[in-house]
Structures are given as structure tokens and as C-alpha cells.
PDB file of C-alpha atoms and ligand atoms in Angstrom:
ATOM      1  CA  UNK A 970     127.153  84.786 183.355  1.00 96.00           C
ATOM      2  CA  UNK A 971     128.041  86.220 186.735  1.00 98.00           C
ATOM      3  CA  UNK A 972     125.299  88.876 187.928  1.00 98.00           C
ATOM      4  CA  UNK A 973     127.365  92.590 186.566  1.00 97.00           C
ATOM      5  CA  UNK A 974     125.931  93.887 189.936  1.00 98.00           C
ATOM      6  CA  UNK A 975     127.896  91.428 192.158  1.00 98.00           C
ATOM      7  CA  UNK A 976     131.018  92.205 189.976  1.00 98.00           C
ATOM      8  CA  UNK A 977     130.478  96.279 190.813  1.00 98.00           C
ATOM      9  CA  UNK A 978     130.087  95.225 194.325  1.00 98.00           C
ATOM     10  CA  UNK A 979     133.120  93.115 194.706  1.00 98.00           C
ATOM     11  CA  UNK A 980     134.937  95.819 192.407  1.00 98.00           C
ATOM     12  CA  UNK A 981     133.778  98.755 195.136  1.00 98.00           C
ATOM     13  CA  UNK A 982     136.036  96.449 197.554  1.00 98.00           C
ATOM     14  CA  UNK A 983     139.402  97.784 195.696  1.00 98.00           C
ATOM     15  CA  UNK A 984     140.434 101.070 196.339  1.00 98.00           C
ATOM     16  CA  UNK A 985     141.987 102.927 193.941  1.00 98.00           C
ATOM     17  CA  UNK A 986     143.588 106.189 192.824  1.00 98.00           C
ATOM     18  CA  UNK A 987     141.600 109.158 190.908  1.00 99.00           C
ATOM     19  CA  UNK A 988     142.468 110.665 187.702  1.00 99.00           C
ATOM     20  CA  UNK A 989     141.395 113.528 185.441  1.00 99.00           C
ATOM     21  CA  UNK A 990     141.788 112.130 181.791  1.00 99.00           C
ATOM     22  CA  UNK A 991     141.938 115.210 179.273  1.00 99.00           C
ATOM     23  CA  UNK A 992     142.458 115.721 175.360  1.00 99.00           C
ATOM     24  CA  UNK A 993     142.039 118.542 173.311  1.00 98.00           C
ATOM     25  CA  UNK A 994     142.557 119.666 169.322  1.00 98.00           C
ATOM     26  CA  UNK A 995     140.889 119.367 166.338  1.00 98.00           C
ATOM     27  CA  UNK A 996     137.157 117.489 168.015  1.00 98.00           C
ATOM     28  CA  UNK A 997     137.513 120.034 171.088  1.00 98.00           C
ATOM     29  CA  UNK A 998     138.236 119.750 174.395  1.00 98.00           C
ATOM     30  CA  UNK A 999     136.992 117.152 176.679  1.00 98.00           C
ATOM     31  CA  UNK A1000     137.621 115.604 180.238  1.00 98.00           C
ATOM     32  CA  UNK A1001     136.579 112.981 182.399  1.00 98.00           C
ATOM     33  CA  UNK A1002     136.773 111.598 185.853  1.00 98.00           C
ATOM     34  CA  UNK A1003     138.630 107.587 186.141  1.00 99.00           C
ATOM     35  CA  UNK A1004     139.556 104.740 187.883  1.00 98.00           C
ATOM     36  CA  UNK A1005     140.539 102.587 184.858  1.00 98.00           C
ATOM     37  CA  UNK A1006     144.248 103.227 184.431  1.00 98.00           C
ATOM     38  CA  UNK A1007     147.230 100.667 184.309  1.00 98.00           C
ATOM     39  CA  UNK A1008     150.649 101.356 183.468  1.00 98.00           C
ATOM     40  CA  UNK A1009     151.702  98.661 180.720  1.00 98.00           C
ATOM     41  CA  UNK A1010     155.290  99.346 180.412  1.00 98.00           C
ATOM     42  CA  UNK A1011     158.324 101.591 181.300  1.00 98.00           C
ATOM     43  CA  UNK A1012     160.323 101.434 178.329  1.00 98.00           C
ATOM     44  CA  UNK A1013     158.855 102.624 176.299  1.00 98.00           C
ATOM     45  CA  UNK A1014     157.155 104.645 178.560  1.00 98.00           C
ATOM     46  CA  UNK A1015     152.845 102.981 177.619  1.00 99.00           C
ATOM     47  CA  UNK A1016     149.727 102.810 179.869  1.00 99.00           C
ATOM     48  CA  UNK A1017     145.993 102.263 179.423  1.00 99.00           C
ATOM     49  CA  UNK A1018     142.750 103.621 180.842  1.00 99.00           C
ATOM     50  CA  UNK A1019     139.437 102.636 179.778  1.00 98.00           C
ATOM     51  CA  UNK A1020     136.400 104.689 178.711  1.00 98.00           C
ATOM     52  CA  UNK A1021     132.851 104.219 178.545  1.00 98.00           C
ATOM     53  CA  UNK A1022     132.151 104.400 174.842  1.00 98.00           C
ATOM     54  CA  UNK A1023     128.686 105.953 175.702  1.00 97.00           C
ATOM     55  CA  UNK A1024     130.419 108.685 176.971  1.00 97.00           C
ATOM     56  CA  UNK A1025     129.784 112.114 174.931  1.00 96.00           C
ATOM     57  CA  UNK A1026     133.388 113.078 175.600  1.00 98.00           C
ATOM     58  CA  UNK A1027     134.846 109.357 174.289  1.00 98.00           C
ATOM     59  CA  UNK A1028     135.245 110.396 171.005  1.00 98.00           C
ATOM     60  CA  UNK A1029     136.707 113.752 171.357  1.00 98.00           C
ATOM     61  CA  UNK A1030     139.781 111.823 173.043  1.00 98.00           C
ATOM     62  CA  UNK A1031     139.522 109.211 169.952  1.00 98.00           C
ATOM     63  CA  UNK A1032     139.528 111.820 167.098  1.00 98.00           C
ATOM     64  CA  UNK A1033     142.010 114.354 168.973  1.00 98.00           C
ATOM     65  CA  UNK A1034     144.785 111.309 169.542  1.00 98.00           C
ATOM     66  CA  UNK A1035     146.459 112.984 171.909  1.00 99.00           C
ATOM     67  CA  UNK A1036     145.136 112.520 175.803  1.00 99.00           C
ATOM     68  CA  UNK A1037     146.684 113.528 179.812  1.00 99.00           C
ATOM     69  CA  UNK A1038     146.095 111.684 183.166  1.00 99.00           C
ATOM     70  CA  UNK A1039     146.332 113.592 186.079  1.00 98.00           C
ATOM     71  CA  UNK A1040     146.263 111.968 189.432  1.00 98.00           C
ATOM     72  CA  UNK A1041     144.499 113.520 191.902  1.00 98.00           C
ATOM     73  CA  UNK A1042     145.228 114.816 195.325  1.00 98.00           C
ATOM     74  CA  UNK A1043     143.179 114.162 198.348  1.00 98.00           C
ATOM     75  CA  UNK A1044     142.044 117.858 198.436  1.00 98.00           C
ATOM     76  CA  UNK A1045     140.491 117.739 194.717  1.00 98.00           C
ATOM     77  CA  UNK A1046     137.234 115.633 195.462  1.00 98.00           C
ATOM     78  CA  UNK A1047     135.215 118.457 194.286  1.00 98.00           C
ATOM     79  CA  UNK A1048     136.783 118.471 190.611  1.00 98.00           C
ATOM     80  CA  UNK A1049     136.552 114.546 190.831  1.00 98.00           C
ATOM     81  CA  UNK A1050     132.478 115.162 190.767  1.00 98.00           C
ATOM     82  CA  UNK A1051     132.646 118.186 188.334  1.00 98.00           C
ATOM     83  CA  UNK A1052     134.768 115.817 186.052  1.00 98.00           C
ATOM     84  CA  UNK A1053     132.356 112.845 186.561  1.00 98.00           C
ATOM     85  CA  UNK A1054     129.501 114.895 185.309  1.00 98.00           C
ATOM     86  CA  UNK A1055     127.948 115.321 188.558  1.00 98.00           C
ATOM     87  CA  UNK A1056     127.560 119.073 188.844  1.00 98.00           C
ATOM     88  CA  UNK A1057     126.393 118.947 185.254  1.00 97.00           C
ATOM     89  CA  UNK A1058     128.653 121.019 183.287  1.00 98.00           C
ATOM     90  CA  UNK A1059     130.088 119.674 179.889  1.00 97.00           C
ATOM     91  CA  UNK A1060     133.395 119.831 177.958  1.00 98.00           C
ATOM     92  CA  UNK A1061     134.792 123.397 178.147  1.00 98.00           C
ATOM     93  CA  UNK A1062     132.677 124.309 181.248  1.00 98.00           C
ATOM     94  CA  UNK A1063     134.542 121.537 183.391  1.00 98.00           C
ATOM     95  CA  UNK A1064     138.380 123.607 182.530  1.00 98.00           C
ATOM     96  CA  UNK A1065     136.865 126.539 184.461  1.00 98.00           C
ATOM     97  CA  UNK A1066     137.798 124.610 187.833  1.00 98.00           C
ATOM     98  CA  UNK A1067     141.051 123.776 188.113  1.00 98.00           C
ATOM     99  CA  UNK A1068     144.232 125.117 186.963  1.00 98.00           C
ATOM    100  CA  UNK A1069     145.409 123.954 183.672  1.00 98.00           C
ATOM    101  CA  UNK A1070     148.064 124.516 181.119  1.00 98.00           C
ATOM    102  CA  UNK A1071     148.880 123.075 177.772  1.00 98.00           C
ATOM    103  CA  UNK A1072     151.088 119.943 177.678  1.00 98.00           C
ATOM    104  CA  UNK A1073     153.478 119.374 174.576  1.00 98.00           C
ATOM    105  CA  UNK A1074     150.411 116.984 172.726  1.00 98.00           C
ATOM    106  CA  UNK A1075     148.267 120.135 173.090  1.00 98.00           C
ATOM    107  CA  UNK A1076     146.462 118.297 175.800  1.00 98.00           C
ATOM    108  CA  UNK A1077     145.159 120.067 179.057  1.00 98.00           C
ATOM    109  CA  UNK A1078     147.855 119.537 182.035  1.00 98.00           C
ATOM    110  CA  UNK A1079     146.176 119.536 185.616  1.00 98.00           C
ATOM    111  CA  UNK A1080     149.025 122.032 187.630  1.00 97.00           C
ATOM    112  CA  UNK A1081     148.460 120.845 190.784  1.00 96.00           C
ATOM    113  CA  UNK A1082     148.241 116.815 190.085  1.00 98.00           C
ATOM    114  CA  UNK A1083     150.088 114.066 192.273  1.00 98.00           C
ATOM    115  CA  UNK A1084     151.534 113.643 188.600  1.00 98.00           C
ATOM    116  CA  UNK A1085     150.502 114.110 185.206  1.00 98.00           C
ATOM    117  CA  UNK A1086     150.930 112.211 182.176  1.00 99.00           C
ATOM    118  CA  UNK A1087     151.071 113.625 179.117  1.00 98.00           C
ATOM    119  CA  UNK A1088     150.389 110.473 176.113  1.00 99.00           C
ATOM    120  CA  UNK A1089     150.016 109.871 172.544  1.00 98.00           C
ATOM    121  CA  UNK A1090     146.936 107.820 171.485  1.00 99.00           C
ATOM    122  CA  UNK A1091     148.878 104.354 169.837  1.00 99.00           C
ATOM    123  CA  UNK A1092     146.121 102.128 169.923  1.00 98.00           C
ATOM    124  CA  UNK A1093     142.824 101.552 170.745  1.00 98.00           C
ATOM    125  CA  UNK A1094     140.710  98.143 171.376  1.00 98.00           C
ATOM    126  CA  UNK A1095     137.134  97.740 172.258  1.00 98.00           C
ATOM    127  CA  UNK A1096     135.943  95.387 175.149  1.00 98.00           C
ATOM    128  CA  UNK A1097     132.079  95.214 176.078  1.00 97.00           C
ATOM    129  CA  UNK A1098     131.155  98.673 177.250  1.00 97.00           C
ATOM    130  CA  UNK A1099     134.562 100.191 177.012  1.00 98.00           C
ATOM    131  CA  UNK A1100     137.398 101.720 174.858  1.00 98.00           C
ATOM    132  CA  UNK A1101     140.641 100.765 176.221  1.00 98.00           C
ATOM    133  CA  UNK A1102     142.933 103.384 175.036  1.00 98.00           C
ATOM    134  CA  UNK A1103     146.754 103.007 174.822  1.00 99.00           C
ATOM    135  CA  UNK A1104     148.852 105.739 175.483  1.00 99.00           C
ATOM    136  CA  UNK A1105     153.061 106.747 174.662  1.00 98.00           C
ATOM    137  CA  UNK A1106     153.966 109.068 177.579  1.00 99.00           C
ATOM    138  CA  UNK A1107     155.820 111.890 175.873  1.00 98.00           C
ATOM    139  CA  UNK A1108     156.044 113.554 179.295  1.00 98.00           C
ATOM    140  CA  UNK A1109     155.394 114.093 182.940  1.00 98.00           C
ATOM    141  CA  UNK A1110     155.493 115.884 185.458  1.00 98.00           C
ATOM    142  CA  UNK A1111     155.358 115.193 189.796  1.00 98.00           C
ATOM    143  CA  UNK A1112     154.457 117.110 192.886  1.00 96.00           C
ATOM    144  CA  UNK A1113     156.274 115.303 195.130  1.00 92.00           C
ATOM    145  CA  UNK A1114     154.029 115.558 198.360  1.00 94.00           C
ATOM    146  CA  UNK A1115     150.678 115.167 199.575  1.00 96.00           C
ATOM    147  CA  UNK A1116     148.215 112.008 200.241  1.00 98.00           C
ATOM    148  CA  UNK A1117     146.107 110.759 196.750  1.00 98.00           C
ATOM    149  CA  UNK A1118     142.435 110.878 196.287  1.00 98.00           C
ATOM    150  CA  UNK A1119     141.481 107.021 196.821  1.00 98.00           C
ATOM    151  CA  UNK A1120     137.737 106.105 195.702  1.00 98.00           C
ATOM    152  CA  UNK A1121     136.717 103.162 197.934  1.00 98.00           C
ATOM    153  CA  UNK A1122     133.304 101.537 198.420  1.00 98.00           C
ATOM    154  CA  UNK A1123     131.601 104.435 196.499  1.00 98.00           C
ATOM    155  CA  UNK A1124     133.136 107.118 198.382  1.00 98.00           C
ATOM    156  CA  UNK A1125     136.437 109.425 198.361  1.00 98.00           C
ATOM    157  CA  UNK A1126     139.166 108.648 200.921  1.00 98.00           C
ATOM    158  CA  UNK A1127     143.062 110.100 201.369  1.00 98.00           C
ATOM    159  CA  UNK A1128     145.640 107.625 200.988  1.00 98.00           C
ATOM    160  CA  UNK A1129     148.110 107.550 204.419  1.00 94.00           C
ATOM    161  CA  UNK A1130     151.335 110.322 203.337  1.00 80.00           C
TER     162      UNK A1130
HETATM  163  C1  LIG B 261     135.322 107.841 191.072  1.00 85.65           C
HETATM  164  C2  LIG B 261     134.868 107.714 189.644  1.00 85.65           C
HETATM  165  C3  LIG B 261     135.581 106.880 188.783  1.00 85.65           C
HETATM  166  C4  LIG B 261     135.190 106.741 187.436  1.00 85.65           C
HETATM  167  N1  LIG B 261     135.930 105.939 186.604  1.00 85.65           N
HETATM  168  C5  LIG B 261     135.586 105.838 185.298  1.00 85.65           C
HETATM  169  C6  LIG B 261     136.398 105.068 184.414  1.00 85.65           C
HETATM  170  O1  LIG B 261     137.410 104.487 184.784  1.00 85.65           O
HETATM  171  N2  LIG B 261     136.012 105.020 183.102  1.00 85.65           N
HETATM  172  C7  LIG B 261     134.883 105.654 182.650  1.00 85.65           C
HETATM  173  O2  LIG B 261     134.586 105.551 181.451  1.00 85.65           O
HETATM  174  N3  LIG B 261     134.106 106.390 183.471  1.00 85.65           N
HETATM  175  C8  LIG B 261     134.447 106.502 184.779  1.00 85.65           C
HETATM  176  N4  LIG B 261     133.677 107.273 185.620  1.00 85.65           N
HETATM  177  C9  LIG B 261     132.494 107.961 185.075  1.00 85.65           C
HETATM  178  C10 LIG B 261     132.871 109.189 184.248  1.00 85.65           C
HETATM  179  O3  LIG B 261     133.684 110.100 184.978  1.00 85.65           O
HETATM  180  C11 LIG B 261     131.610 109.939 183.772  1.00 85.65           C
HETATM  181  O4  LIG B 261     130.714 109.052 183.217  1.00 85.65           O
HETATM  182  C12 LIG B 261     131.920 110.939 182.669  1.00 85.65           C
HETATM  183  O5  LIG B 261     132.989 111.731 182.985  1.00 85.65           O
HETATM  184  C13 LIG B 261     130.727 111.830 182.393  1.00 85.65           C
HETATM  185  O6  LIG B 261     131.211 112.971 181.717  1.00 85.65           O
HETATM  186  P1  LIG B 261     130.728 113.308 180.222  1.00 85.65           P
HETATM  187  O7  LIG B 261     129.269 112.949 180.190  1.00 85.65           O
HETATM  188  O8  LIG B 261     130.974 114.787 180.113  1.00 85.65           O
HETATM  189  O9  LIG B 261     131.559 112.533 179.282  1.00 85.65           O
HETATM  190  C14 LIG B 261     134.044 107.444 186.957  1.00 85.65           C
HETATM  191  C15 LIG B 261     133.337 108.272 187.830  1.00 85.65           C
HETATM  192  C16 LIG B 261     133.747 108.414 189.156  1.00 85.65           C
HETATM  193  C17 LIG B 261     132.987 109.333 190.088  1.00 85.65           C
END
């Protein structure tokens, strides 16, 4: 098997965009910081991100069934780390930064994201680590300006406008 640690490495070569995943309802509210998302399709309207099943927050957005990606600007580094778990506050504690509103799943809406998606769990499947998690879009909404948060051989960069 290839060495995980020269697959991170080679992985930390690909730049990519920065998203606050959120859920709320019935198992609370939770949110995370990730890299992992793929559109699958346009019609209907289905993408994916994957999360760390060891993650205290994974099954909050498994039981709740109901989740929101928000895509970072480059000015929201800070709630990328409080999101991440590295300023070491948990579920309800992370909504304090940030302004948020209530998307028509129930799930948290980031106001000031690049764009935010708001999905329907469909599916889930487990590979190694991770739950990939399928969403239906039921809605979004765009900012329309502004360079994206890019993370980038383990640090934050600004996409060009
Ligand atoms: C830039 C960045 C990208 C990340 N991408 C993912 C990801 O795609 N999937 C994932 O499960 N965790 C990812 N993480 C780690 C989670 O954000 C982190 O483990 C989790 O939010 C910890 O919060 P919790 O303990 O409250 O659940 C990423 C972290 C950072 C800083």
C-alpha cells in the first residue's frame, strides 16, 4: 500500500476552495471546516463532501438529514480555524462567529459566503475513514464578488478576483 503520508503530501499540492458544512434539528447543531466537496450533478441539482466519521459533529449531520456548504471568502480564515476545531470551541459555541440565518432545511446559512448551498441528506456511503454524504440542493444563494479562501500546502491563500 502506498505510504498515507506521501498521499497527504502529494494531496497538499492541490489547492482548493474552503467550506463551512452546517446541519441542525432534532441531534443539534453542528459545523465543520472542509475541503472534500464535489458537485455530482446539475439536474437534479446533487453534490458530495466527505466527513471524518471520528468526528464528534459527523453524526449530528447524519441523524439531522438536512446539511449547508458555505464557501468561504478570502477574508474568513479565522472562522476556517474556529470551524476546524482549532480555537477549541464545540457545536453551538462555533455559531457565535459568523453571521448566520436559517435556510429552508432548518440548516444554518453562512450570510456572507462566496455561495451557500442549502441540501437534503439522499444518501450516504462509507469509504475508509470517511462518510461521503450526498446532498439534493433545495437552494442557494451567491455573493457575486470577492476572491475565495484557497487552502494550499497547509496554509490559507486568496484565489486571483
Ligand atoms: C483547511 C481544512 C480542511 C478540512 N477539510 C476536511 C474535510 O474535507 N473533511 C473532514 O472530515 N475534515 C476536514 N477538516 C478537519 C475538520 O474541520 C475538523 O476535524 C473538525 O471540524 C473538528 O471539529 P469537531 O471536532 O467539532 O467536529 C479540515 C480542516 C481544515 C483546517
Amino acid at each position: 500500500m502506498l505510504d498515507p503520508q506521501a498521499y497527504r503530501d502529494a494531496m497538499s499540492e492541490i489547492a482548493s476552495p474552503v467550506h463551512l458544512i452546517a446541519t441542525d434539528g432534532p441531534a443539534g447543531i453542528a459545523g465543520m471546516t472542509v475541503t472534500a466537496l464535489a458537485s455530482i450533478s446539475d439536474h437534479p441539482p446533487t453534490l458530495l463532501v466527505c466527513v471524518n466519521r471520528n468526528s464528534p459533529s459527523a453524526a449530528r449531520f447524519l441523524e439531522n438529514a438536512v446539511f449547508s456548504v458555505n464557501s468561504l471568502g478570502a477574508e474568513d480564515q479565522q472562522l476556517a480555524d474556529i470551524f476546524a476545531g482549532r480555537t477549541n470551541e464545540h457545536f453551538a459555541q462555533k455559531f457565535s462567529h459568523g453571521s448566520w440565518r436559517k435556510g429552508l432545511t432548518g440548516s444554518p446559512l453562512l450570510e456572507n459566503a462566496l455561495a451557500s448551498f442549502d441540501c437534503r441528506l439522499i444518501d450516504v456511503k462509507d469509504v475508509g475513514t470517511h462518510h461521503i454524504l450526498i446532498g439534493r440542493v433545495e437552494t442557494v444563494a451567491r455573493r457575486d464578488q470577492g476572491p475565495s479562501l484557497l487552502y494550499h500546502r497547509r496554509g490559507y491563500h486568496r484565489s486571483m478576483d
